[in-house]
């Protein structure tokens, strides 16, 4: 039924999907372009019809996505090769969720308008021009007496008329008084403060030229002598009440009036425009002073290349959802072609520039260390955010890396002009102070762990000393009874039983201390493992940035609930992540990358996997990684992974270590039972 209705429409009706492929083509389209629907459907509309316009189609399509409609004239050709001018209107349709679905086009051929319609358009064009022209004040003046005055001067031997007028201002005033106003329009009456035409018509024009503008009258006379067709300039005239007005003053000498000495003068009030220009200049001065004296490094960038590349790449597709969807090579291309066009003195100081001109270069050099910051900026821009800010590093001209707070806003006005302002605040001192604080905290934590180990060792030594002493005593007695010429086996058997009992008592003491160290009595609660792991990665944000490690996190679908102690599980994630960071740093991995994922295991468990692209695990030492006090680090204590295993096992799970499937790094994983499984067991 819908197709039947479309075929009844006299205008061409074309529907295309967001890739430009035709999905609907009515009979009027067949008649207009000479292409049957069976051929047209499925083809790209612009390729099929050779659509062309003064502006790139990518820009028009981007405008359509932003506004929802576009209309204008485009060039196309028929199946037979005949060129057409088609008046089209494009309308973007969206689904219930607001996503673009397709584009509906209506069009009509305007390349063969009949003579009447062309004349109607021409008449409308003349009317619009006349309507706009009526905003000007028109004067018709008789300059015949002034012509006679100029003729008399030349007859008297004056050859340099401009010089004579400049040296004889009274002559100019006399010439203004010799002008006769023949007629004026209503705009002259209102603009110059008259109440009746007679106040102006029949008089001269000396009253409307203040002294500072009399040179304009003289220059118009010189233009007439030089047989110019017109003369125009901006100047100041005076109303009848003496109030000055800024105007565009135009004089022309119509061919049919030259014999009579009649002149047409047009005056357009530009007072508001001049005031706006002056306000713009004042605003520009205020902006310039603010720009130059702000204690923040500011840079103005030429964004035209970036705008063009973003429009070309994302005009016909939804914006990327994560920064990994934005190709880093694409960002590098933008960095190479985007230039700084202005910087303030604070920016020169921050980036170690000797001269302002040294910084007016492509911005690639400032983002060698952290190009991913620009990638996140582009992602924010494409997703319609108002701006973007983050703590990052930039590269000074001397190669120094500087910690900064980087900020950029996306006001539509600046992007439309193809420029934008970025700001940098030097936070090097704060970052250094935070690093010292973190170092002190690390040292204190390390000292606490060492102290705790000392206490544990003292406790173990104190508690285990007695059973060990008893074992030693019983063992010595055993030996004595066995060394007799006639061994007393019953006595030996009794002593051996004592040794076993004391050994079990020592093992029980050690188990209690181990339970205390593993904190197995902690209360568990239902937690979202995705949120728990992602939160743990936030603790290491500065560590990732400092080591320039790319983090990739993949969450499990659904609620991903486990019953766990938040602090302990996060301790495990942080421990595994830090071990990976240290391994990649020691191996000097060229592009360090850490992947953390949460995934279901069967229907009753969840698995957290931590993978790096470091050197991987040694087959000799790997089996001993979870042993207490075993370490491959020069300054390690060898308790981290042992504690991790104790925590995971206390939660009913298990932990494993190995290498990635491709052999390009280490892989640690631990599993935990889901809440559903725990509930079922309970």
Coordinates of N, CA and C in Angstrom, one line a residue, residues 209-210 212-217 219 230-237 245-251 266-278 281:
X209 N 27.4 68.0 6.2 CA 28.8 67.6 6.1 C 29.6 68.4 7.2
X210 N 29.9 67.7 8.4 CA 30.7 68.3 9.4 C 32.1 68.5 8.9
X212 N 35.0 67.5 9.6 CA 35.9 66.3 9.4 C 35.5 65.5 8.2
X213 N 34.3 65.7 7.6 CA 33.8 64.9 6.5 C 33.8 65.7 5.2
X214 N 34.2 67.0 5.2 CA 34.2 67.8 3.9 C 35.1 67.2 2.8
X215 N 36.1 66.5 3.2 CA 37.0 65.9 2.2 C 36.2 64.9 1.4
X216 N 35.2 64.3 1.9 CA 34.4 63.3 1.2 C 33.7 64.0 0.0
X217 N 33.1 65.2 0.3 CA 32.5 65.9 -0.8 C 33.5 66.3 -1.9
X219 N 36.3 64.7 -2.6 CA 36.7 63.5 -3.3 C 35.6 63.1 -4.3
X230 N 31.2 55.9 -10.3 CA 30.6 56.0 -8.9 C 31.7 56.3 -7.9
X231 N 31.3 56.7 -6.8 CA 32.3 57.0 -5.7 C 31.6 56.6 -4.4
X232 N 32.3 55.8 -3.5 CA 31.7 55.3 -2.3 C 32.7 55.3 -1.2
X233 N 32.3 55.6 0.0 CA 33.2 55.6 1.2 C 32.3 55.6 2.4
X234 N 32.9 55.3 3.6 CA 32.3 55.4 4.9 C 32.7 56.7 5.5
X235 N 31.7 57.4 6.1 CA 32.0 58.7 6.6 C 31.0 59.1 7.7
X236 N 31.1 60.3 8.3 CA 30.1 60.7 9.3 C 29.4 62.0 8.7
X237 N 28.1 61.9 8.7 CA 27.3 63.1 8.4 C 26.5 63.6 9.6
X245 N 25.9 60.9 12.5 CA 25.5 59.5 12.2 C 26.6 58.9 11.2
X246 N 27.0 57.7 11.5 CA 27.9 57.0 10.6 C 27.2 56.4 9.4
X247 N 27.7 56.7 8.2 CA 27.0 56.2 7.0 C 27.9 55.7 6.0
X248 N 27.3 54.9 5.0 CA 28.0 54.5 3.8 C 27.5 55.5 2.7
X249 N 28.4 56.3 2.3 CA 28.0 57.4 1.3 C 28.4 57.0 -0.1
X250 N 27.4 57.0 -1.0 CA 27.7 56.6 -2.4 C 27.1 57.6 -3.3
X251 N 28.0 58.0 -4.3 CA 27.5 58.9 -5.4 C 27.7 58.2 -6.7
X266 N 23.3 57.9 -2.5 CA 22.7 57.0 -1.6 C 23.4 57.0 -0.2
X267 N 22.7 57.0 0.8 CA 23.2 57.1 2.2 C 22.6 55.9 3.0
X268 N 23.4 55.1 3.5 CA 23.0 53.9 4.4 C 23.5 54.1 5.8
X269 N 22.6 54.1 6.7 CA 23.0 54.3 8.1 C 23.8 53.0 8.6
X270 N 25.0 53.2 9.0 CA 25.8 52.1 9.5 C 26.3 52.4 10.9
X271 N 25.5 53.2 11.6 CA 25.8 53.6 13.0 C 25.9 52.3 13.9
X272 N 24.9 51.5 13.8 CA 24.9 50.3 14.6 C 26.0 49.4 14.3
X273 N 26.3 49.3 12.9 CA 27.4 48.4 12.5 C 28.7 49.0 13.1
X274 N 28.9 50.3 13.0 CA 30.2 50.9 13.5 C 30.3 50.7 15.0
X275 N 29.1 50.8 15.7 CA 29.2 50.6 17.1 C 29.5 49.1 17.4
X276 N 28.9 48.2 16.6 CA 29.2 46.8 16.8 C 30.7 46.5 16.5
X277 N 31.2 47.2 15.5 CA 32.6 47.0 15.1 C 33.5 47.5 16.3
X278 N 33.1 48.6 16.8 CA 33.9 49.2 17.9 C 33.9 48.3 19.1
X281 N 36.1 45.4 18.5 CA 37.5 45.8 18.7 C 37.8 45.8 20.2

